[in-house]
């Protein structure tokens, strides 16, 4: 069993995740959760408008496109922590990464299972780092993509943790944009000169994808994150649960994050606290933790 040692960048990512604080319930979006845990090594490497219909000479008619599916994250499936993936390929496969990026990632994959953060009603959390580089001592020096999935006692707890995360990032001046992962509301967050983060919650789960700016940035980073989010949801959700709960989802919105007053707690290790993601609400400034 290999012991996880975080690099400077990894610590920065984990610190961001741990800077949760209790945000107002109106904020929604981001994933992760804390707790100390065992670490396992995984050796794999790795809108368009209506389409016009045929018109007859007597006054034809046009067909209208079918509405895009829309899901209610609060009504999503309830997943037992024991059913969380046990390997990186159970979250996102190397083939998914290659398909989304256009070429394979350099480096290997590293899987981590954490003890749940009972204080936030978290029941389980797993993570995989992709494109990992290890030094001669077996310590992680860098990674390119970080994928996390956590389960909670109920949907309200998952949404609350996501809201806290998004609120914290917004309070730090990050830009956010509402997004959709196959009809599931999500929030895409970017910080100038830093990694891109996709946050989503569905049922009692939160999803968090962090992409290193050095790998891909700008619009390409968003497109990549959404593809990875779709693969993650597909691999970890029972097929019967992927049924639309309503009509087409609304438009997207973006904006400058409101100023916040939350300060980040010290930490950044694998045992620090974390947050969970919600749907697509406009985050409010977080309160101090």
PDB file of C-alpha atoms in Angstrom:
ATOM      1  CA  UNK A   1       0.000   0.000   0.000  1.00  0.00           C
ATOM      2  CA  UNK A   2       1.444   3.338  -1.026  1.00  0.00           C
ATOM      3  CA  UNK A   3       1.143   6.422   1.180  1.00  0.00           C
ATOM      4  CA  UNK A   4      -0.189   9.507  -0.546  1.00  0.00           C
ATOM      5  CA  UNK A   5       2.079  12.526  -0.351  1.00  0.00           C
ATOM      6  CA  UNK A   6       0.780  15.724  -1.845  1.00  0.00           C
ATOM      7  CA  UNK A   7       2.801  18.106  -4.015  1.00  0.00           C
ATOM      8  CA  UNK A   8       2.549  21.875  -3.777  1.00  0.00           C
ATOM      9  CA  UNK A   9      -0.117  21.933  -6.467  1.00  0.00           C
ATOM     10  CA  UNK A  10      -1.989  19.050  -4.933  1.00  0.00           C
ATOM     11  CA  UNK A  11      -1.967  20.848  -1.605  1.00  0.00           C
ATOM     12  CA  UNK A  12      -3.314  23.947  -3.250  1.00  0.00           C
ATOM     13  CA  UNK A  13      -6.189  21.995  -4.769  1.00  0.00           C
ATOM     14  CA  UNK A  14      -6.958  20.220  -1.511  1.00  0.00           C
ATOM     15  CA  UNK A  15      -6.747  23.480   0.394  1.00  0.00           C
ATOM     16  CA  UNK A  16      -9.337  24.947  -1.945  1.00  0.00           C
ATOM     17  CA  UNK A  17     -11.575  21.964  -1.332  1.00  0.00           C
ATOM     18  CA  UNK A  18     -11.164  22.223   2.406  1.00  0.00           C
ATOM     19  CA  UNK A  19     -11.942  25.959   2.465  1.00  0.00           C
ATOM     20  CA  UNK A  20     -15.598  25.232   2.771  1.00  0.00           C
ATOM     21  CA  UNK A  21     -17.199  27.174   5.541  1.00  0.00           C
ATOM     22  CA  UNK A  22     -20.952  27.202   5.915  1.00  0.00           C
ATOM     23  CA  UNK A  23     -22.320  29.172   2.942  1.00  0.00           C
ATOM     24  CA  UNK A  24     -25.894  30.376   2.631  1.00  0.00           C
ATOM     25  CA  UNK A  25     -28.360  27.836   1.297  1.00  0.00           C
ATOM     26  CA  UNK A  26     -28.807  29.804  -1.907  1.00  0.00           C
ATOM     27  CA  UNK A  27     -25.337  28.985  -3.175  1.00  0.00           C
ATOM     28  CA  UNK A  28     -25.070  25.787  -5.187  1.00  0.00           C
ATOM     29  CA  UNK A  29     -22.214  23.878  -6.780  1.00  0.00           C
ATOM     30  CA  UNK A  30     -18.976  21.857  -6.137  1.00  0.00           C
ATOM     31  CA  UNK A  31     -17.897  18.482  -4.865  1.00  0.00           C
ATOM     32  CA  UNK A  32     -15.749  16.800  -2.331  1.00  0.00           C
ATOM     33  CA  UNK A  33     -15.682  15.975   1.312  1.00  0.00           C
ATOM     34  CA  UNK A  34     -13.172  15.426   4.003  1.00  0.00           C
ATOM     35  CA  UNK A  35     -11.773  12.760   6.221  1.00  0.00           C
ATOM     36  CA  UNK A  36      -8.635  10.778   6.613  1.00  0.00           C
ATOM     37  CA  UNK A  37      -8.445   7.517   4.762  1.00  0.00           C
ATOM     38  CA  UNK A  38      -6.498   4.742   3.211  1.00  0.00           C
ATOM     39  CA  UNK A  39      -4.745   5.221  -0.080  1.00  0.00           C
ATOM     40  CA  UNK A  40      -4.587   2.628  -2.800  1.00  0.00           C
ATOM     41  CA  UNK A  41      -2.401   2.737  -5.876  1.00  0.00           C
ATOM     42  CA  UNK A  42      -3.946   1.999  -9.234  1.00  0.00           C
ATOM     43  CA  UNK A  43      -1.403   0.897 -11.786  1.00  0.00           C
ATOM     44  CA  UNK A  44      -3.366   1.738 -14.918  1.00  0.00           C
ATOM     45  CA  UNK A  45      -1.748   4.476 -16.996  1.00  0.00           C
ATOM     46  CA  UNK A  46      -2.917   6.077 -18.388  1.00  0.00           C
ATOM     47  CA  UNK A  47     -28.681  24.735 -29.369  1.00  0.00           C
ATOM     48  CA  UNK A  48     -29.509  24.956 -32.245  1.00  0.00           C
ATOM     49  CA  UNK A  49     -32.848  26.256 -33.614  1.00  0.00           C
ATOM     50  CA  UNK A  50     -35.733  24.356 -35.158  1.00  0.00           C
ATOM     51  CA  UNK A  51     -34.949  22.125 -38.093  1.00  0.00           C
ATOM     52  CA  UNK A  52     -37.211  23.050 -40.984  1.00  0.00           C
ATOM     53  CA  UNK A  53     -39.371  20.224 -42.209  1.00  0.00           C
ATOM     54  CA  UNK A  54     -40.481  19.556 -45.765  1.00  0.00           C
ATOM     55  CA  UNK A  55     -43.130  22.010 -46.900  1.00  0.00           C
ATOM     56  CA  UNK A  56     -45.877  21.114 -49.328  1.00  0.00           C
ATOM     57  CA  UNK A  57     -47.044  23.473 -52.036  1.00  0.00           C
ATOM     58  CA  UNK A  58     -50.321  23.950 -50.214  1.00  0.00           C
ATOM     59  CA  UNK A  59     -48.615  25.522 -47.183  1.00  0.00           C
ATOM     60  CA  UNK A  60     -46.233  23.107 -45.463  1.00  0.00           C
ATOM     61  CA  UNK A  61     -45.403  22.759 -41.800  1.00  0.00           C
ATOM     62  CA  UNK A  62     -42.112  22.731 -39.952  1.00  0.00           C
ATOM     63  CA  UNK A  63     -40.986  20.284 -37.337  1.00  0.00           C
ATOM     64  CA  UNK A  64     -39.787  21.474 -33.932  1.00  0.00           C
ATOM     65  CA  UNK A  65     -36.816  19.978 -32.131  1.00  0.00           C
ATOM     66  CA  UNK A  66     -37.423  17.766 -29.122  1.00  0.00           C
ATOM     67  CA  UNK A  67     -36.708  19.597 -25.869  1.00  0.00           C
ATOM     68  CA  UNK A  68     -33.407  18.849 -24.167  1.00  0.00           C
ATOM     69  CA  UNK A  69     -33.754  16.654 -21.085  1.00  0.00           C
ATOM     70  CA  UNK A  70     -33.650  18.356 -17.708  1.00  0.00           C
ATOM     71  CA  UNK A  71     -33.103  16.712 -14.343  1.00  0.00           C
ATOM     72  CA  UNK A  72     -34.042  17.817 -10.839  1.00  0.00           C
ATOM     73  CA  UNK A  73     -30.890  17.233  -8.757  1.00  0.00           C
ATOM     74  CA  UNK A  74     -32.904  17.197  -5.512  1.00  0.00           C
ATOM     75  CA  UNK A  75     -34.856  14.221  -6.854  1.00  0.00           C
ATOM     76  CA  UNK A  76     -31.772  12.310  -7.984  1.00  0.00           C
ATOM     77  CA  UNK A  77     -30.949   8.754  -6.898  1.00  0.00           C
ATOM     78  CA  UNK A  78     -29.813   7.865  -3.385  1.00  0.00           C
ATOM     79  CA  UNK A  79     -26.559   5.894  -3.561  1.00  0.00           C
ATOM     80  CA  UNK A  80     -25.161   3.820  -0.708  1.00  0.00           C
ATOM     81  CA  UNK A  81     -21.557   4.587   0.205  1.00  0.00           C
ATOM     82  CA  UNK A  82     -20.680   0.909  -0.166  1.00  0.00           C
ATOM     83  CA  UNK A  83     -21.465   1.215  -3.867  1.00  0.00           C
ATOM     84  CA  UNK A  84     -18.863   3.910  -4.493  1.00  0.00           C
ATOM     85  CA  UNK A  85     -16.185   2.874  -7.035  1.00  0.00           C
ATOM     86  CA  UNK A  86     -13.187   0.974  -5.734  1.00  0.00           C
ATOM     87  CA  UNK A  87     -10.804   1.899  -8.573  1.00  0.00           C
ATOM     88  CA  UNK A  88     -10.051   4.832 -10.857  1.00  0.00           C
ATOM     89  CA  UNK A  89     -11.671   3.095 -13.810  1.00  0.00           C
ATOM     90  CA  UNK A  90     -14.894   2.959 -11.802  1.00  0.00           C
ATOM     91  CA  UNK A  91     -14.952   6.761 -11.861  1.00  0.00           C
ATOM     92  CA  UNK A  92     -13.518   7.770 -15.229  1.00  0.00           C
ATOM     93  CA  UNK A  93     -11.512   5.468 -17.488  1.00  0.00           C
ATOM     94  CA  UNK A  94      -8.284   6.329 -19.281  1.00  0.00           C
ATOM     95  CA  UNK A  95     -10.218   5.863 -22.530  1.00  0.00           C
ATOM     96  CA  UNK A  96     -12.696   8.543 -21.387  1.00  0.00           C
ATOM     97  CA  UNK A  97      -9.796  10.889 -20.712  1.00  0.00           C
ATOM     98  CA  UNK A  98      -8.248  10.261 -24.108  1.00  0.00           C
ATOM     99  CA  UNK A  99     -11.559  10.701 -25.920  1.00  0.00           C
ATOM    100  CA  UNK A 100     -12.291  13.988 -24.137  1.00  0.00           C
ATOM    101  CA  UNK A 101      -8.785  15.397 -24.526  1.00  0.00           C
ATOM    102  CA  UNK A 102      -7.909  14.048 -27.955  1.00  0.00           C
ATOM    103  CA  UNK A 103      -4.781  12.283 -26.769  1.00  0.00           C
ATOM    104  CA  UNK A 104      -3.786  10.173 -23.758  1.00  0.00           C
ATOM    105  CA  UNK A 105      -2.622  11.734 -20.514  1.00  0.00           C
ATOM    106  CA  UNK A 106       0.985  11.309 -19.501  1.00  0.00           C
ATOM    107  CA  UNK A 107       1.561   9.544 -16.199  1.00  0.00           C
ATOM    108  CA  UNK A 108      -0.520   7.075 -14.209  1.00  0.00           C
ATOM    109  CA  UNK A 109      -3.661   7.044 -12.068  1.00  0.00           C
ATOM    110  CA  UNK A 110      -3.821   7.147  -8.278  1.00  0.00           C
ATOM    111  CA  UNK A 111      -6.941   6.093  -6.322  1.00  0.00           C
ATOM    112  CA  UNK A 112      -7.762   7.206  -2.787  1.00  0.00           C
ATOM    113  CA  UNK A 113     -10.621   6.163  -0.489  1.00  0.00           C
ATOM    114  CA  UNK A 114     -11.367   8.403   2.496  1.00  0.00           C
ATOM    115  CA  UNK A 115     -13.115   7.980   5.807  1.00  0.00           C
ATOM    116  CA  UNK A 116     -16.418   9.920   5.681  1.00  0.00           C
ATOM    117  CA  UNK A 117     -16.834  13.353   7.243  1.00  0.00           C
ATOM    118  CA  UNK A 118     -19.670  12.578   9.670  1.00  0.00           C
ATOM    119  CA  UNK A 119     -19.879  16.209  10.764  1.00  0.00           C
ATOM    120  CA  UNK A 120     -21.384  17.111   7.392  1.00  0.00           C
ATOM    121  CA  UNK A 121     -23.444  13.927   7.087  1.00  0.00           C
ATOM    122  CA  UNK A 122     -21.015  12.589   4.531  1.00  0.00           C
ATOM    123  CA  UNK A 123     -21.144   8.825   4.235  1.00  0.00           C
ATOM    124  CA  UNK A 124     -18.260   8.222   1.830  1.00  0.00           C
ATOM    125  CA  UNK A 125     -15.749   9.827  -0.538  1.00  0.00           C
ATOM    126  CA  UNK A 126     -13.370   8.542  -3.198  1.00  0.00           C
ATOM    127  CA  UNK A 127     -10.920  10.298  -5.481  1.00  0.00           C
ATOM    128  CA  UNK A 128      -8.713   9.540  -8.444  1.00  0.00           C
ATOM    129  CA  UNK A 129      -5.811  11.624  -9.667  1.00  0.00           C
ATOM    130  CA  UNK A 130      -5.066  11.187 -13.372  1.00  0.00           C
ATOM    131  CA  UNK A 131      -1.814  11.986 -15.161  1.00  0.00           C
ATOM    132  CA  UNK A 132       0.138  11.438 -11.960  1.00  0.00           C
ATOM    133  CA  UNK A 133       3.919  11.728 -11.843  1.00  0.00           C
ATOM    134  CA  UNK A 134       5.777   9.988  -8.997  1.00  0.00           C
ATOM    135  CA  UNK A 135       9.291  10.659  -7.799  1.00  0.00           C
ATOM    136  CA  UNK A 136      11.826   7.937  -6.992  1.00  0.00           C
ATOM    137  CA  UNK A 137      10.410   7.667  -3.473  1.00  0.00           C
ATOM    138  CA  UNK A 138       6.916   6.961  -4.825  1.00  0.00           C
ATOM    139  CA  UNK A 139       5.549  10.362  -3.821  1.00  0.00           C
ATOM    140  CA  UNK A 140       3.166  12.248  -6.116  1.00  0.00           C
ATOM    141  CA  UNK A 141       4.825  15.324  -7.582  1.00  0.00           C
ATOM    142  CA  UNK A 142       1.963  16.398  -9.852  1.00  0.00           C
ATOM    143  CA  UNK A 143      -1.321  15.396 -11.462  1.00  0.00           C
ATOM    144  CA  UNK A 144      -3.370  16.762 -14.356  1.00  0.00           C
ATOM    145  CA  UNK A 145      -6.974  15.903 -13.490  1.00  0.00           C
ATOM    146  CA  UNK A 146      -8.585  15.272 -10.093  1.00  0.00           C
ATOM    147  CA  UNK A 147     -11.996  13.544  -9.940  1.00  0.00           C
ATOM    148  CA  UNK A 148     -13.924  13.203  -6.682  1.00  0.00           C
ATOM    149  CA  UNK A 149     -17.260  11.633  -5.780  1.00  0.00           C
ATOM    150  CA  UNK A 150     -18.901  11.779  -2.345  1.00  0.00           C
ATOM    151  CA  UNK A 151     -22.138  10.494  -0.849  1.00  0.00           C
ATOM    152  CA  UNK A 152     -24.240  12.062   1.916  1.00  0.00           C
ATOM    153  CA  UNK A 153     -27.052  11.042   4.206  1.00  0.00           C
ATOM    154  CA  UNK A 154     -29.564  12.933   2.059  1.00  0.00           C
ATOM    155  CA  UNK A 155     -29.883  15.266  -0.930  1.00  0.00           C
ATOM    156  CA  UNK A 156     -30.166  18.375   1.244  1.00  0.00           C
ATOM    157  CA  UNK A 157     -26.783  17.682   2.834  1.00  0.00           C
ATOM    158  CA  UNK A 158     -25.155  17.146  -0.558  1.00  0.00           C
ATOM    159  CA  UNK A 159     -26.594  20.408  -1.883  1.00  0.00           C
ATOM    160  CA  UNK A 160     -25.520  22.288   1.224  1.00  0.00           C
ATOM    161  CA  UNK A 161     -21.920  21.159   0.910  1.00  0.00           C
ATOM    162  CA  UNK A 162     -21.865  22.064  -2.757  1.00  0.00           C
ATOM    163  CA  UNK A 163     -23.257  25.477  -1.994  1.00  0.00           C
ATOM    164  CA  UNK A 164     -20.584  26.075   0.624  1.00  0.00           C
ATOM    165  CA  UNK A 165     -17.831  25.216  -1.836  1.00  0.00           C
ATOM    166  CA  UNK A 166     -19.146  27.413  -4.601  1.00  0.00           C
ATOM    167  CA  UNK A 167     -19.742  30.232  -2.160  1.00  0.00           C
ATOM    168  CA  UNK A 168     -16.160  30.026  -0.967  1.00  0.00           C
ATOM    169  CA  UNK A 169     -14.753  30.104  -4.497  1.00  0.00           C
ATOM    170  CA  UNK A 170     -17.079  32.965  -5.442  1.00  0.00           C
ATOM    171  CA  UNK A 171     -16.030  34.881  -2.367  1.00  0.00           C
ATOM    172  CA  UNK A 172     -12.439  34.577  -3.532  1.00  0.00           C
ATOM    173  CA  UNK A 173     -13.258  36.337  -6.803  1.00  0.00           C
ATOM    174  CA  UNK A 174     -13.715  33.322  -9.068  1.00  0.00           C
ATOM    175  CA  UNK A 175     -15.879  33.541 -12.181  1.00  0.00           C
ATOM    176  CA  UNK A 176     -18.727  31.053 -12.460  1.00  0.00           C
ATOM    177  CA  UNK A 177     -20.969  29.883 -15.276  1.00  0.00           C
ATOM    178  CA  UNK A 178     -24.048  27.690 -15.139  1.00  0.00           C
ATOM    179  CA  UNK A 179     -23.571  24.530 -17.175  1.00  0.00           C
ATOM    180  CA  UNK A 180     -25.333  21.281 -18.004  1.00  0.00           C
ATOM    181  CA  UNK A 181     -23.967  17.757 -17.855  1.00  0.00           C
ATOM    182  CA  UNK A 182     -26.411  15.770 -19.957  1.00  0.00           C
ATOM    183  CA  UNK A 183     -29.328  17.782 -18.557  1.00  0.00           C
ATOM    184  CA  UNK A 184     -27.989  17.816 -14.988  1.00  0.00           C
ATOM    185  CA  UNK A 185     -27.367  21.352 -13.634  1.00  0.00           C
ATOM    186  CA  UNK A 186     -23.755  22.081 -12.759  1.00  0.00           C
ATOM    187  CA  UNK A 187     -21.505  25.044 -12.077  1.00  0.00           C
ATOM    188  CA  UNK A 188     -18.226  25.680 -13.892  1.00  0.00           C
ATOM    189  CA  UNK A 189     -15.793  27.812 -11.893  1.00  0.00           C
ATOM    190  CA  UNK A 190     -12.583  29.424 -13.090  1.00  0.00           C
ATOM    191  CA  UNK A 191      -9.979  31.385 -11.179  1.00  0.00           C
ATOM    192  CA  UNK A 192      -7.488  33.542 -13.023  1.00  0.00           C
ATOM    193  CA  UNK A 193      -4.241  31.655 -13.442  1.00  0.00           C
ATOM    194  CA  UNK A 194      -5.574  28.650 -11.567  1.00  0.00           C
ATOM    195  CA  UNK A 195      -7.290  25.332 -12.197  1.00  0.00           C
ATOM    196  CA  UNK A 196     -10.809  24.978 -13.602  1.00  0.00           C
ATOM    197  CA  UNK A 197     -13.423  23.318 -11.378  1.00  0.00           C
ATOM    198  CA  UNK A 198     -16.708  21.666 -12.343  1.00  0.00           C
ATOM    199  CA  UNK A 199     -19.174  21.148  -9.484  1.00  0.00           C
ATOM    200  CA  UNK A 200     -22.400  19.179  -9.559  1.00  0.00           C
ATOM    201  CA  UNK A 201     -24.705  17.460  -7.103  1.00  0.00           C
ATOM    202  CA  UNK A 202     -27.334  14.857  -7.883  1.00  0.00           C
ATOM    203  CA  UNK A 203     -29.447  13.124  -5.267  1.00  0.00           C
ATOM    204  CA  UNK A 204     -27.214  12.450  -2.270  1.00  0.00           C
ATOM    205  CA  UNK A 205     -23.956  12.740  -4.244  1.00  0.00           C
ATOM    206  CA  UNK A 206     -21.562  15.532  -5.074  1.00  0.00           C
ATOM    207  CA  UNK A 207     -19.213  15.501  -8.070  1.00  0.00           C
ATOM    208  CA  UNK A 208     -16.017  17.540  -8.286  1.00  0.00           C
ATOM    209  CA  UNK A 209     -13.653  17.691 -11.251  1.00  0.00           C
ATOM    210  CA  UNK A 210     -10.503  19.815 -11.127  1.00  0.00           C
ATOM    211  CA  UNK A 211      -8.466  20.344 -14.300  1.00  0.00           C
ATOM    212  CA  UNK A 212      -4.931  21.721 -14.239  1.00  0.00           C
ATOM    213  CA  UNK A 213      -4.544  24.851 -16.342  1.00  0.00           C
ATOM    214  CA  UNK A 214      -1.280  23.510 -17.750  1.00  0.00           C
ATOM    215  CA  UNK A 215      -3.227  20.654 -19.366  1.00  0.00           C
ATOM    216  CA  UNK A 216      -6.009  22.640 -21.014  1.00  0.00           C
ATOM    217  CA  UNK A 217      -7.526  26.083 -20.510  1.00  0.00           C
ATOM    218  CA  UNK A 218     -10.231  28.462 -21.709  1.00  0.00           C
ATOM    219  CA  UNK A 219     -13.181  27.089 -23.663  1.00  0.00           C
ATOM    220  CA  UNK A 220     -11.295  23.846 -24.210  1.00  0.00           C
ATOM    221  CA  UNK A 221     -11.051  23.324 -20.452  1.00  0.00           C
ATOM    222  CA  UNK A 222     -14.799  23.778 -20.067  1.00  0.00           C
ATOM    223  CA  UNK A 223     -15.599  21.382 -22.908  1.00  0.00           C
ATOM    224  CA  UNK A 224     -13.162  18.843 -21.478  1.00  0.00           C
ATOM    225  CA  UNK A 225     -14.627  19.152 -17.965  1.00  0.00           C
ATOM    226  CA  UNK A 226     -18.181  18.642 -19.215  1.00  0.00           C
ATOM    227  CA  UNK A 227     -17.183  15.508 -21.120  1.00  0.00           C
ATOM    228  CA  UNK A 228     -15.440  14.085 -18.060  1.00  0.00           C
ATOM    229  CA  UNK A 229     -18.466  15.005 -15.949  1.00  0.00           C
ATOM    230  CA  UNK A 230     -20.750  13.104 -18.314  1.00  0.00           C
ATOM    231  CA  UNK A 231     -18.491  10.038 -18.196  1.00  0.00           C
ATOM    232  CA  UNK A 232     -18.296  10.192 -14.392  1.00  0.00           C
ATOM    233  CA  UNK A 233     -22.069  10.386 -14.037  1.00  0.00           C
ATOM    234  CA  UNK A 234     -22.599   7.580 -16.523  1.00  0.00           C
ATOM    235  CA  UNK A 235     -20.179   5.195 -14.821  1.00  0.00           C
ATOM    236  CA  UNK A 236     -21.456   5.834 -11.296  1.00  0.00           C
ATOM    237  CA  UNK A 237     -25.236   6.097 -11.723  1.00  0.00           C
ATOM    238  CA  UNK A 238     -27.739   3.246 -12.117  1.00  0.00           C
ATOM    239  CA  UNK A 239     -29.270   3.348 -15.593  1.00  0.00           C
ATOM    240  CA  UNK A 240     -32.782   3.442 -14.169  1.00  0.00           C
ATOM    241  CA  UNK A 241     -31.979   6.718 -12.410  1.00  0.00           C
ATOM    242  CA  UNK A 242     -31.113   8.611 -15.584  1.00  0.00           C
ATOM    243  CA  UNK A 243     -34.673   9.603 -16.467  1.00  0.00           C
ATOM    244  CA  UNK A 244     -35.466  13.304 -17.033  1.00  0.00           C
ATOM    245  CA  UNK A 245     -37.536  14.854 -14.254  1.00  0.00           C
ATOM    246  CA  UNK A 246     -38.908  17.811 -16.187  1.00  0.00           C
ATOM    247  CA  UNK A 247     -38.841  19.952 -19.302  1.00  0.00           C
ATOM    248  CA  UNK A 248     -35.885  21.626 -20.955  1.00  0.00           C
ATOM    249  CA  UNK A 249     -33.396  23.292 -18.692  1.00  0.00           C
ATOM    250  CA  UNK A 250     -32.990  27.032 -18.645  1.00  0.00           C
ATOM    251  CA  UNK A 251     -30.295  29.099 -20.245  1.00  0.00           C
ATOM    252  CA  UNK A 252     -26.854  29.610 -18.876  1.00  0.00           C
ATOM    253  CA  UNK A 253     -25.615  32.571 -16.963  1.00  0.00           C
ATOM    254  CA  UNK A 254     -22.241  33.812 -15.966  1.00  0.00           C
ATOM    255  CA  UNK A 255     -20.996  36.511 -13.736  1.00  0.00           C
ATOM    256  CA  UNK A 256     -18.342  37.876 -11.539  1.00  0.00           C
ATOM    257  CA  UNK A 257     -18.469  36.197  -8.172  1.00  0.00           C
ATOM    258  CA  UNK A 258     -19.726  38.375  -5.353  1.00  0.00           C
ATOM    259  CA  UNK A 259     -17.230  39.434  -2.762  1.00  0.00           C
ATOM    260  CA  UNK A 260     -17.004  37.140   0.206  1.00  0.00           C
ATOM    261  CA  UNK A 261     -15.726  37.355   3.719  1.00  0.00           C
ATOM    262  CA  UNK A 262     -14.848  33.720   4.329  1.00  0.00           C
ATOM    263  CA  UNK A 263     -11.335  32.912   5.360  1.00  0.00           C
ATOM    264  CA  UNK A 264      -9.684  29.613   4.537  1.00  0.00           C
ATOM    265  CA  UNK A 265      -8.863  27.299   7.399  1.00  0.00           C
ATOM    266  CA  UNK A 266      -5.370  25.956   7.633  1.00  0.00           C
ATOM    267  CA  UNK A 267      -4.885  22.556   6.112  1.00  0.00           C
ATOM    268  CA  UNK A 268      -4.660  21.033   2.665  1.00  0.00           C
ATOM    269  CA  UNK A 269      -3.830  17.452   3.528  1.00  0.00           C
ATOM    270  CA  UNK A 270      -5.898  14.445   2.556  1.00  0.00           C
ATOM    271  CA  UNK A 271      -7.457  14.469   5.988  1.00  0.00           C
ATOM    272  CA  UNK A 272      -8.803  18.009   5.823  1.00  0.00           C
ATOM    273  CA  UNK A 273     -12.505  18.813   5.558  1.00  0.00           C
ATOM    274  CA  UNK A 274     -14.221  19.179   2.193  1.00  0.00           C
ATOM    275  CA  UNK A 275     -17.406  20.266   0.544  1.00  0.00           C
ATOM    276  CA  UNK A 276     -20.077  19.007  -1.781  1.00  0.00           C
ATOM    277  CA  UNK A 277     -21.779  20.441  -4.886  1.00  0.00           C
ATOM    278  CA  UNK A 278     -25.305  21.596  -5.713  1.00  0.00           C
ATOM    279  CA  UNK A 279     -27.305  22.432  -8.802  1.00  0.00           C
ATOM    280  CA  UNK A 280     -27.121  25.738 -10.618  1.00  0.00           C
ATOM    281  CA  UNK A 281     -27.838  28.558  -8.190  1.00  0.00           C
ATOM    282  CA  UNK A 282     -26.073  31.852  -7.976  1.00  0.00           C
ATOM    283  CA  UNK A 283     -23.688  31.547  -5.035  1.00  0.00           C
ATOM    284  CA  UNK A 284     -23.728  34.012  -2.186  1.00  0.00           C
ATOM    285  CA  UNK A 285     -20.684  35.011  -0.194  1.00  0.00           C
ATOM    286  CA  UNK A 286     -19.645  32.381   2.331  1.00  0.00           C
ATOM    287  CA  UNK A 287     -19.552  32.840   6.058  1.00  0.00           C
ATOM    288  CA  UNK A 288     -16.407  32.252   8.059  1.00  0.00           C
ATOM    289  CA  UNK A 289     -15.747  28.680   9.038  1.00  0.00           C
TER     290      UNK A 289
END
